[in-house]
């Protein structure tokens, strides 16, 4: 079954956007084109650095696929992959793809709540994970999932080991025959309701976006891309990301931790030409550059995306870091906007780019769903050759219009040139420096506490992260609790750390609607007023 209506499939094929390539042969094809060129550089799970050529990457992937097959993974199976930025990551996804199996791209920060959801929703056959990373033992999660687990770590007692040593002994398997219109993998969204939604992307649609991104970003075999953000994130994966670089014959360099000092060291040592950051990291680079005096002379383009990059910060990139800025406004659901290499400085600094494809359809509408006059602010709706028509598990009426447009929840303005300016958001989500948090998911967790009557999570502006999360909690009659208890409670429920509210505040009651439901819109207004009054007070007292 196709993920897109037949007339659109026909259109995108006829126009040459969708080809017959698939991810099952992606790594082998790249090896045929770029054989001995350097494909991936990075530490393995023990911290030892590896440099793999395209040929080695393809060979290891074919062998690792053999190991997966021996564990019962086959065509069409879902495999949850939760790995940090280690060189084995690239081999692991190559292996899953080769079998015609389908990765579910978890982030390293996800915990039990998210992983359980991914496994249950996808019916995953296996999990590929690692051992202790960043002070957390990922095997802990596997222990409770009751699923075939392959661990990229030394000497696991209970799980099957999945390292270079194990792959080297395995027999390679041939690439599966896969339908290009079929689901290639599940991406995860930040989500607005409940736990992250799973996003089914097909081989044809995603490969189109990868090729087009590589072209727009002018990637060549000389491109050297530093991966600072989590490698599984849609931005680092495909905009143009690791897949765009591998498609172009360039080199991926994996940065094991996102600190400016480690990133700067790698930029200088590896002669990095391209890097992608979220706004808080870009600000950290700007703050640390005058202190650390990094050699950034090889860096041509710094991409910034995932959350709004203010014009004030955007202005500083070229003069202070000596490279070009590219703004990227994308979503794992599809639509990706780029500022272009030949855009004026005004557009690069003041907009979040324009859609990558001439076949992207963008509408900016009011609350009733009618187009607003050109240039005015409204909600973004989009449809196109790489934007989903439904989440995994069905169409939800909140996110998709009858005629198949995806409602991203972003408030934008569109310039005559097609460039979009993101002006806000109309979805219950907190964008904490590019990490998306669903308000409802955290509210549900809090409300499950015996002493919590109601809870509301709201975004408050933050100089560094863009936004932080503020929890407002109404306790049951006579109950007493403090923030520490609730933070511990969320941790016990295995909620990812970045989703734990930055601030807690306790209230007597919430405003309600006519039928007695919490009026979130009104609540948000009150909280925003309260928080701005509070910050003003603080500023006055420090002056
Ligand atoms: P997700 O659906 O979880 O992949 O997150 C995508 C969302 O991130 C978008 O709908 C925007 O809300 C936000 N986003 C991504 N890039 C930018 C950007 N450059 N400026 C503002 N918001 C962004
Ligand atoms: O935030 C995102 O999800 C995002 C940002 C930039 C994205 O998915 C992308 C580019 O492809």
Coordinates of C-alpha atoms and ligand atoms in Angstrom, one line a residue:
X1 CA 0.0 0.0 0.0
X2 CA 1.3 3.4 -0.9
X3 CA 1.6 6.2 1.7
X4 CA 0.5 8.7 -1.0
X5 CA -2.7 8.9 -3.2
X6 CA -2.2 7.3 -6.6
X7 CA -2.5 10.6 -8.6
X8 CA 0.3 12.1 -6.6
X9 CA 2.5 9.0 -6.9
X10 CA 2.0 9.3 -10.7
X11 CA 2.9 13.0 -10.6
X12 CA 6.0 12.7 -8.5
X13 CA 7.2 9.8 -10.6
X14 CA 6.4 11.5 -13.9
X15 CA 8.3 14.6 -12.9
X16 CA 11.3 12.5 -12.0
X17 CA 11.3 13.3 -8.3
X18 CA 10.7 9.8 -7.1
X19 CA 13.0 7.2 -8.5
X20 CA 13.3 3.4 -8.1
X21 CA 16.2 3.6 -5.6
X22 CA 15.9 2.3 -2.1
X23 CA 17.9 2.4 1.1
X24 CA 18.5 -1.4 0.8
X25 CA 21.2 -0.6 -1.8
X26 CA 22.1 2.9 -0.7
X27 CA 25.4 2.0 1.0
X28 CA 26.4 -0.5 -1.7
X29 CA 25.6 2.0 -4.5
X30 CA 27.7 4.6 -2.7
X31 CA 30.6 2.1 -2.4
X32 CA 30.4 1.5 -6.1
X33 CA 30.7 5.2 -6.8
X34 CA 33.2 6.3 -4.2
X35 CA 34.9 3.1 -3.1
X36 CA 38.1 4.1 -1.4
X37 CA 37.1 7.6 -0.4
X38 CA 36.7 8.3 3.3
X39 CA 33.0 7.9 4.3
X40 CA 32.9 8.0 8.1
X41 CA 35.3 9.2 10.8
X42 CA 34.4 8.8 14.5
X43 CA 34.9 7.1 17.8
X44 CA 33.6 3.7 18.4
X45 CA 31.7 2.8 21.6
X46 CA 35.0 2.5 23.5
X47 CA 36.2 5.9 22.2
X48 CA 38.7 4.5 19.7
X49 CA 38.7 6.4 16.5
X50 CA 37.9 4.6 13.2
X51 CA 38.1 5.8 9.6
X52 CA 35.9 3.8 7.2
X53 CA 36.0 4.0 3.4
X54 CA 32.8 3.7 1.4
X55 CA 33.8 0.1 0.6
X56 CA 34.5 -0.8 4.2
X57 CA 31.2 0.8 5.3
X58 CA 29.2 -1.2 2.7
X59 CA 31.1 -4.4 3.5
X60 CA 30.6 -4.1 7.3
X61 CA 26.9 -3.2 6.8
X62 CA 26.4 -6.4 4.7
X63 CA 28.1 -8.5 7.4
X64 CA 26.2 -6.8 10.2
X65 CA 23.1 -7.5 8.3
X66 CA 24.1 -11.2 8.5
X67 CA 24.3 -10.9 12.3
X68 CA 20.8 -9.3 12.4
X69 CA 19.4 -12.0 10.1
X70 CA 20.8 -14.7 12.4
X71 CA 18.8 -13.1 15.2
X72 CA 15.6 -13.4 13.2
X73 CA 15.4 -9.9 11.8
X74 CA 14.0 -9.9 8.2
X75 CA 12.4 -7.9 5.5
X76 CA 9.7 -5.5 6.8
X77 CA 10.6 -5.9 10.5
X78 CA 11.0 -2.8 12.6
X79 CA 14.2 -2.4 14.6
X80 CA 14.4 0.4 17.2
X81 CA 17.9 1.9 17.0
X82 CA 19.1 4.0 20.0
X83 CA 22.7 4.9 19.6
X84 CA 24.9 8.0 20.3
X85 CA 27.2 9.5 17.7
X86 CA 29.5 6.5 17.3
X87 CA 30.9 5.1 14.1
X88 CA 29.0 1.8 14.6
X89 CA 25.7 3.8 14.2
X90 CA 26.2 4.2 10.4
X91 CA 27.0 0.5 9.9
X92 CA 24.0 -0.5 12.0
X93 CA 21.5 1.5 10.0
X94 CA 23.2 0.3 6.8
X95 CA 22.6 -3.3 8.1
X96 CA 19.0 -2.8 8.9
X97 CA 18.3 -1.2 5.5
X98 CA 20.1 -4.0 3.7
X99 CA 17.7 -6.6 5.1
X100 CA 14.8 -4.5 3.9
X101 CA 14.0 -4.1 7.7
X102 CA 13.0 -0.7 9.0
X103 CA 14.8 1.4 11.7
X104 CA 12.8 3.3 14.3
X105 CA 15.0 6.3 15.0
X106 CA 15.0 6.8 18.8
X107 CA 17.2 9.6 20.3
X108 CA 19.8 8.8 23.0
X109 CA 17.9 11.0 25.4
X110 CA 14.7 8.9 25.2
X111 CA 14.0 6.7 28.2
X112 CA 11.6 3.9 29.1
X113 CA 8.4 5.8 28.4
X114 CA 9.4 6.6 24.9
X115 CA 11.1 3.4 24.0
X116 CA 8.2 1.3 25.3
X117 CA 5.9 3.4 23.1
X118 CA 8.1 2.9 20.0
X119 CA 8.3 -0.9 20.5
X120 CA 4.6 -1.3 21.2
X121 CA 3.5 1.0 18.4
X122 CA 5.7 -0.4 15.7
X123 CA 5.7 -4.0 16.9
X124 CA 9.5 -3.9 16.7
X125 CA 11.3 -7.2 16.3
X126 CA 14.6 -6.0 17.9
X127 CA 16.5 -3.2 19.6
X128 CA 20.0 -2.0 18.7
X129 CA 21.5 -0.1 21.6
X130 CA 24.7 0.5 23.5
X131 CA 26.1 0.2 27.0
X132 CA 27.1 3.0 29.3
X133 CA 27.1 6.3 27.5
X134 CA 27.1 9.8 29.1
X135 CA 26.7 8.2 32.6
X136 CA 23.6 6.2 31.6
X137 CA 23.5 2.4 31.0
X138 CA 21.2 1.9 28.0
X139 CA 21.0 -1.8 28.7
X140 CA 18.7 -0.8 31.6
X141 CA 16.0 0.1 29.1
X142 CA 16.5 -3.1 27.2
X143 CA 16.0 -5.2 30.3
X144 CA 12.4 -4.1 30.7
X145 CA 11.5 -4.2 27.0
X146 CA 11.5 -8.0 26.6
X147 CA 12.7 -7.8 23.0
X148 CA 15.6 -9.2 21.0
X149 CA 18.5 -6.9 21.9
X150 CA 21.8 -6.3 20.2
X151 CA 24.2 -4.3 22.1
X152 CA 27.1 -2.3 20.8
X153 CA 29.2 -2.6 24.0
X154 CA 31.9 -4.8 25.3
X155 CA 31.1 -8.0 27.2
X156 CA 27.4 -7.7 27.7
X157 CA 26.4 -10.6 30.0
X158 CA 22.8 -11.0 28.9
X159 CA 22.5 -9.5 25.4
X160 CA 24.0 -10.4 22.0
X161 CA 27.0 -8.3 21.2
X162 CA 27.0 -6.3 18.0
X163 CA 30.4 -4.8 17.4
X164 CA 33.0 -4.7 14.6
X165 CA 34.5 -7.9 16.0
X166 CA 31.2 -9.7 15.6
X167 CA 30.5 -8.3 12.2
X168 CA 33.9 -9.3 10.9
X169 CA 33.1 -12.9 11.5
X170 CA 29.7 -12.9 9.8
X171 CA 28.8 -13.8 6.3
X172 CA 27.5 -10.9 4.3
X173 CA 23.9 -11.0 3.1
X174 CA 22.7 -9.7 -0.3
X175 CA 20.5 -6.6 -0.4
X176 CA 16.7 -7.2 -0.2
X177 CA 14.4 -6.3 -3.0
X178 CA 12.2 -3.5 -1.6
X179 CA 9.3 -1.5 -3.0
X180 CA 10.5 2.2 -3.2
X181 CA 7.0 3.3 -2.2
X182 CA 7.1 1.3 0.9
X183 CA 8.0 2.5 4.4
X184 CA 11.7 2.8 4.8
X185 CA 11.8 3.8 8.5
X186 CA 9.9 5.5 11.2
X187 CA 11.2 9.0 12.3
X188 CA 9.9 10.4 15.6
X189 CA 8.3 13.8 16.0
X190 CA 8.6 16.0 19.1
X191 CA 4.8 15.5 19.3
X192 CA 2.1 17.8 20.5
X193 CA -0.2 15.3 22.0
X194 CA 0.8 12.3 24.1
X195 CA 4.1 10.6 23.5
X196 CA 6.1 11.3 20.3
X197 CA 4.3 10.3 17.2
X198 CA 5.9 7.9 14.7
X199 CA 6.4 9.2 11.2
X200 CA 6.5 6.7 8.3
X201 CA 8.8 7.8 5.5
X202 CA 9.1 6.0 2.2
X203 CA 12.3 5.2 0.3
X204 CA 11.2 7.3 -2.7
X205 CA 10.1 10.4 -0.8
X206 CA 13.0 10.5 1.6
X207 CA 15.7 9.8 -1.1
X208 CA 14.2 12.6 -3.1
X209 CA 14.6 15.0 -0.2
X210 CA 18.2 13.8 0.4
X211 CA 19.2 14.3 -3.2
X212 CA 17.5 17.7 -3.5
X213 CA 19.0 18.8 -0.1
X214 CA 22.5 17.8 -1.3
X215 CA 22.1 19.8 -4.5
X216 CA 20.8 22.9 -2.7
X217 CA 23.6 22.7 -0.1
X218 CA 26.1 22.2 -2.9
X219 CA 27.6 19.1 -1.4
X220 CA 30.6 17.5 -3.2
X221 CA 33.1 14.7 -2.5
X222 CA 35.1 17.4 -0.8
X223 CA 32.4 18.1 1.8
X224 CA 33.4 17.2 5.3
X225 CA 30.4 17.3 7.6
X226 CA 30.7 17.5 11.4
X227 CA 27.8 15.7 13.2
X228 CA 27.3 17.6 16.5
X229 CA 23.5 17.0 17.0
X230 CA 22.2 13.5 17.6
X231 CA 22.8 11.6 14.4
X232 CA 19.3 10.2 14.4
X233 CA 17.6 13.5 14.3
X234 CA 15.9 14.3 11.0
X235 CA 18.0 17.5 10.6
X236 CA 21.4 15.6 10.9
X237 CA 20.0 12.7 9.0
X238 CA 18.8 14.4 5.9
X239 CA 19.0 18.1 5.7
X240 CA 21.3 17.4 4.0
X241 CA 22.8 15.5 6.9
X242 CA 24.7 12.2 6.9
X243 CA 22.6 10.7 4.1
X244 CA 23.1 13.8 1.8
X245 CA 26.9 13.7 2.4
X246 CA 27.1 9.9 1.7
X247 CA 25.1 10.3 -1.4
X248 CA 27.6 13.0 -2.5
X249 CA 30.8 11.1 -1.7
X250 CA 31.8 13.4 1.1
X251 CA 33.0 12.5 4.6
X252 CA 30.9 12.4 7.9
X253 CA 32.8 13.2 11.1
X254 CA 31.0 12.2 14.2
X255 CA 31.3 14.4 17.2
X256 CA 30.8 12.4 20.4
X257 CA 29.7 15.3 22.6
X258 CA 28.2 18.7 21.6
X259 CA 30.5 21.0 23.5
X260 CA 32.1 23.9 21.6
X261 CA 35.6 22.8 22.6
X262 CA 35.3 19.3 21.2
X263 CA 33.5 20.6 18.1
X264 CA 36.2 23.3 17.5
X265 CA 39.0 20.7 17.9
X266 CA 37.4 18.5 15.3
X267 CA 36.7 21.3 12.9
X268 CA 40.3 22.2 12.9
X269 CA 41.8 18.7 12.8
X270 CA 39.4 17.3 10.2
X271 CA 39.2 20.4 8.1
X272 CA 35.4 20.5 8.4
X273 CA 33.4 22.4 5.8
X274 CA 29.9 22.0 7.0
X275 CA 28.2 21.7 10.4
X276 CA 24.6 21.8 11.6
X277 CA 23.6 23.3 15.0
X278 CA 20.5 24.2 17.0
X279 CA 20.3 27.9 18.1
X280 CA 21.6 27.3 21.7
X281 CA 24.7 25.6 20.3
X282 CA 25.3 28.3 17.8
X283 CA 25.1 30.8 20.7
X284 CA 27.6 28.7 22.6
X285 CA 30.0 28.7 19.6
X286 CA 29.7 32.5 19.4
X287 CA 30.4 32.8 23.1
X288 CA 33.3 30.4 23.2
X289 CA 35.1 31.5 19.9
X290 CA 36.7 34.6 21.4
X291 CA 37.9 32.5 24.4
X292 CA 39.2 29.4 22.6
X293 CA 40.4 31.0 19.4
X294 CA 39.5 28.0 17.3
X295 CA 40.8 27.5 13.7
X296 CA 37.6 27.5 11.8
X297 CA 39.2 28.4 8.5
X298 CA 38.0 25.3 6.7
X299 CA 34.3 25.9 7.7
X300 CA 32.3 27.2 4.8
X301 CA 28.7 26.9 6.0
X302 CA 27.1 26.7 9.4
X303 CA 23.5 25.5 9.3
X304 CA 21.2 26.6 12.1
X305 CA 17.8 25.1 12.6
X306 CA 15.4 23.2 14.8
X307 CA 14.1 26.3 16.5
X308 CA 13.9 30.0 15.7
X309 CA 17.3 31.7 15.3
X310 CA 16.9 35.4 16.0
X311 CA 18.2 37.9 13.5
X312 CA 20.4 39.4 16.3
X313 CA 22.2 36.1 16.6
X314 CA 22.1 35.3 12.9
X315 CA 23.9 38.6 12.1
X316 CA 26.9 37.6 14.2
X317 CA 27.7 34.3 12.5
X318 CA 29.6 35.5 9.4
X319 CA 31.7 38.2 11.1
X320 CA 32.5 36.3 14.2
X321 CA 32.9 32.7 13.0
X322 CA 34.1 33.5 9.4
X323 CA 31.6 31.2 7.6
X324 CA 28.3 31.5 5.8
X325 CA 25.0 31.0 7.7
X326 CA 22.3 28.8 6.3
X327 CA 19.0 28.8 8.2
X328 CA 17.0 25.5 8.1
X329 CA 13.4 25.2 9.1
X330 CA 12.3 21.6 8.8
X331 CA 10.2 18.9 10.3
X332 CA 10.5 15.2 10.5
X333 CA 7.1 15.1 8.9
X334 CA 8.5 16.4 5.7
X335 CA 8.8 20.1 4.5
X336 CA 12.3 21.5 4.8
X337 CA 13.1 25.1 4.0
X338 CA 16.6 26.4 3.3
X339 CA 18.1 29.8 2.8
X340 CA 20.1 29.5 -0.4
X341 CA 23.8 30.2 -1.1
X342 CA 22.9 33.1 -3.4
X343 CA 20.2 34.6 -1.1
X344 CA 20.8 38.2 0.0
X345 CA 22.2 38.8 3.5
X346 CA 18.8 40.2 4.5
X347 CA 17.0 36.9 3.6
X348 CA 19.7 34.7 5.2
X349 CA 19.5 36.7 8.5
X350 CA 15.8 37.5 8.6
X351 CA 14.1 34.3 7.3
X352 CA 14.1 30.6 7.9
X353 CA 14.5 29.8 4.2
X354 CA 12.2 28.7 1.4
X355 CA 10.8 25.2 0.6
X356 CA 13.4 23.0 -1.0
X357 CA 11.2 21.7 -3.8
X358 CA 9.1 23.5 -6.5
X359 CA 6.5 20.8 -5.8
X360 CA 6.2 21.7 -2.1
X361 CA 2.8 23.3 -1.7
X362 CA 2.6 25.9 1.1
X363 CA -0.6 27.5 2.4
X364 CA -0.8 30.1 5.2
X365 CA -4.3 30.1 6.7
X366 CA -6.4 31.7 9.4
X367 CA -8.2 29.9 12.2
X368 CA -11.1 29.0 9.8
X369 CA -8.7 27.5 7.3
X370 CA -8.9 30.3 4.7
X371 CA -5.8 31.7 3.1
X372 CA -4.6 34.9 4.7
X373 CA -3.6 37.8 2.4
X374 CA 0.0 37.4 1.0
X375 CA 2.6 38.4 3.6
X376 CA 0.3 38.1 6.6
X377 CA 0.8 35.8 9.5
X378 CA -1.1 32.5 9.7
X379 CA -0.8 28.8 10.2
X380 CA 1.4 26.8 8.0
X381 CA -0.2 24.0 5.9
X382 CA 1.9 21.9 3.6
X383 CA 1.7 19.1 1.1
X384 CA 4.4 17.8 -1.2
X385 CA 6.7 15.0 -2.5
X386 CA 8.3 14.3 0.8
X387 CA 5.6 15.3 3.4
X388 CA 3.6 12.6 5.1
X389 CA -0.1 12.3 4.6
X390 CA -0.6 10.5 7.9
X391 CA 1.2 9.5 11.1
X392 CA 1.9 5.8 11.8
X393 CA -1.3 4.4 13.1
X394 CA -3.7 6.5 11.1
X395 CA -4.7 10.0 10.0
X396 CA -5.5 12.3 12.8
X397 CA -7.9 15.1 12.0
X398 CA -5.9 17.7 14.0
X399 CA -2.8 17.3 11.9
X400 CA -4.1 16.7 8.4
X401 CA -6.7 18.5 6.3
X402 CA -9.2 16.6 4.2
X403 CA -7.1 17.2 1.1
X404 CA -3.9 15.9 2.6
X405 CA -2.1 19.0 3.9
X406 CA -0.1 18.6 7.0
X407 CA -0.7 21.3 9.7
X408 CA 2.6 21.9 11.3
X409 CA 1.3 24.1 14.1
X410 CA 3.8 26.8 13.2
X411 CA 2.7 30.5 12.7
X412 CA 4.5 31.9 9.7
X413 CA 4.6 34.8 7.2
X414 CA 5.6 34.1 3.6
X415 CA 7.5 36.7 1.5
X416 CA 6.9 37.1 -2.2
X417 CA 10.2 35.2 -2.8
X418 CA 8.7 32.2 -1.0
X419 CA 10.8 32.6 2.1
X420 CA 9.1 31.9 5.4
X421 CA 9.5 33.7 8.7
X422 CA 8.6 31.6 11.7
X423 CA 6.7 33.9 14.1
X424 CA 5.4 31.6 16.7
X425 CA 3.5 28.4 17.2
X426 CA 0.0 27.3 17.5
X427 CA 0.6 23.9 19.1
X428 CA 0.9 22.7 22.6
X429 CA 4.6 22.2 22.4
X430 CA 7.7 23.6 24.0
X431 CA 10.7 24.0 21.8
X432 CA 13.6 23.8 24.2
X433 CA 16.6 24.7 22.0
X434 CA 15.4 22.4 19.3
X435 CA 14.3 19.6 21.6
X436 CA 10.5 19.4 21.3
X437 CA 8.4 18.6 24.3
X438 CA 4.7 17.8 24.1
X439 CA 2.8 19.7 26.8
X440 CA 0.1 17.0 27.0
X441 CA 2.6 14.2 27.5
X442 CA 4.1 15.8 30.6
X443 CA 0.7 17.0 31.9
X444 CA -0.6 13.4 31.7
X445 CA 2.4 12.2 33.7
X446 CA 1.9 14.8 36.4
X447 CA -1.8 14.2 36.6
X448 CA -1.2 10.5 37.2
X449 CA 0.3 11.5 40.6
X450 CA -2.2 10.8 43.4
X451 CA -1.8 14.3 44.9
X452 CA -2.0 16.2 41.6
X453 CA -5.4 17.4 40.6
X454 CA -4.4 19.2 37.3
X455 CA -1.3 20.3 35.5
X456 CA -0.4 22.6 32.6
X457 CA 2.9 22.9 30.9
X458 CA 3.7 26.2 29.2
X459 CA 6.6 27.6 27.3
X460 CA 8.4 30.6 28.7
X461 CA 11.0 32.6 26.8
X462 CA 14.6 32.0 27.6
X463 CA 17.6 33.8 26.3
X464 CA 19.8 30.8 25.7
X465 CA 17.4 27.9 25.0
X466 CA 14.8 30.0 23.2
X467 CA 12.2 28.5 25.5
X468 CA 12.0 26.6 28.7
X469 CA 9.1 24.6 30.2
X470 CA 7.1 25.9 33.1
X471 CA 4.8 23.5 35.0
X472 CA 1.7 24.8 36.8
X473 CA 0.2 22.4 39.2
X474 CA -3.0 22.3 41.1
X475 CA -2.8 19.8 44.1
X476 CA -5.7 17.8 45.5
X477 CA -7.4 19.4 48.5
X478 CA -5.1 19.8 51.4
X479 CA -2.1 18.1 49.7
X480 CA 1.4 19.4 50.1
X481 CA 4.2 18.7 47.7
X482 CA 7.2 20.5 46.3
X483 CA 9.0 20.6 42.9
X484 CA 11.7 18.1 44.0
X485 CA 9.1 15.4 44.6
X486 CA 7.5 16.0 41.2
X487 CA 10.8 16.0 39.4
X488 CA 11.7 12.7 41.1
X489 CA 8.3 11.3 40.2
X490 CA 8.8 12.1 36.5
X491 CA 12.2 10.6 36.6
X492 CA 10.8 7.4 38.2
X493 CA 8.3 7.3 35.4
X494 CA 11.3 7.2 33.1
X495 CA 10.6 10.4 31.3
X496 CA 13.5 11.7 29.2
X497 CA 15.5 14.3 31.2
X498 CA 15.0 17.2 28.8
X499 CA 11.2 16.9 29.2
X500 CA 11.3 17.5 33.0
X501 CA 10.0 21.0 33.6
X502 CA 12.6 23.7 34.3
X503 CA 10.2 25.4 36.7
X504 CA 7.3 24.4 38.9
X505 CA 4.7 26.7 40.3
X506 CA 1.7 25.7 42.4
X507 CA -1.8 27.2 41.9
X508 CA -5.1 27.0 43.7
X509 CA -7.1 26.5 40.5
X510 CA -7.1 26.9 36.7
X511 CA -9.4 28.9 34.6
X512 CA -12.1 26.7 33.0
X513 CA -14.1 26.8 29.8
X514 CA -17.9 26.7 29.7
X515 CA -18.0 23.0 30.1
X516 CA -15.5 23.0 33.0
X517 CA -12.4 21.9 31.1
X518 CA -9.2 23.7 31.8
X519 CA -9.0 26.6 29.5
X520 CA -5.4 26.3 28.3
X521 CA -5.5 29.3 26.1
X522 CA -6.5 31.5 29.0
X523 CA -4.1 29.8 31.3
X524 CA -1.3 30.3 28.9
X525 CA -2.2 34.0 28.7
X526 CA -2.2 34.3 32.5
X527 CA 1.0 32.5 32.9
X528 CA 2.8 34.5 30.2
X529 CA 1.7 37.7 32.0
X530 CA 2.8 36.3 35.3
X531 CA 6.2 35.2 34.0
X532 CA 6.9 38.5 32.2
X533 CA 6.0 40.4 35.4
X534 CA 8.3 38.2 37.4
X535 CA 11.2 38.5 35.0
X536 CA 10.7 42.3 34.9
X537 CA 10.8 42.3 38.7
X538 CA 14.0 40.3 38.7
X539 CA 15.6 42.6 36.2
X540 CA 14.6 45.6 38.2
X541 CA 16.1 44.2 41.4
X542 CA 19.4 43.4 39.7
X543 CA 19.7 46.8 38.2
Ligands
LIG1 P1 9.3 17.9 14.6 O1 7.9 17.9 14.0 O2 9.4 17.3 15.9 O3 10.3 17.3 13.6 O4 9.7 19.4 14.8 C1 9.6 20.3 13.8 C2 9.3 21.7 14.3 O5 10.4 22.3 14.8 C3 8.7 22.6 13.3 O6 7.3 22.4 13.1 C4 9.0 24.0 14.0 O7 8.0 24.2 15.0 C5 10.3 23.7 14.7 N1 11.4 24.2 13.9 C6 12.3 23.5 13.1 N2 13.2 24.4 12.5 C7 12.9 25.6 12.9 C8 13.4 26.9 12.6 N3 14.5 27.1 11.8 N4 12.8 28.0 13.1 C9 11.7 27.9 13.9 N5 11.2 26.7 14.3 C10 11.7 25.5 13.7
LIG2 O1 13.4 20.5 14.0 C1 13.3 19.7 13.1 O2 12.6 18.6 13.1 C2 14.2 19.9 11.8 C3 15.0 21.0 11.7 C4 15.7 21.2 10.6 C5 14.1 19.0 10.8 O3 13.4 17.8 10.9 C6 14.9 19.2 9.6 C7 15.7 20.3 9.5 O4 14.9 18.2 8.6

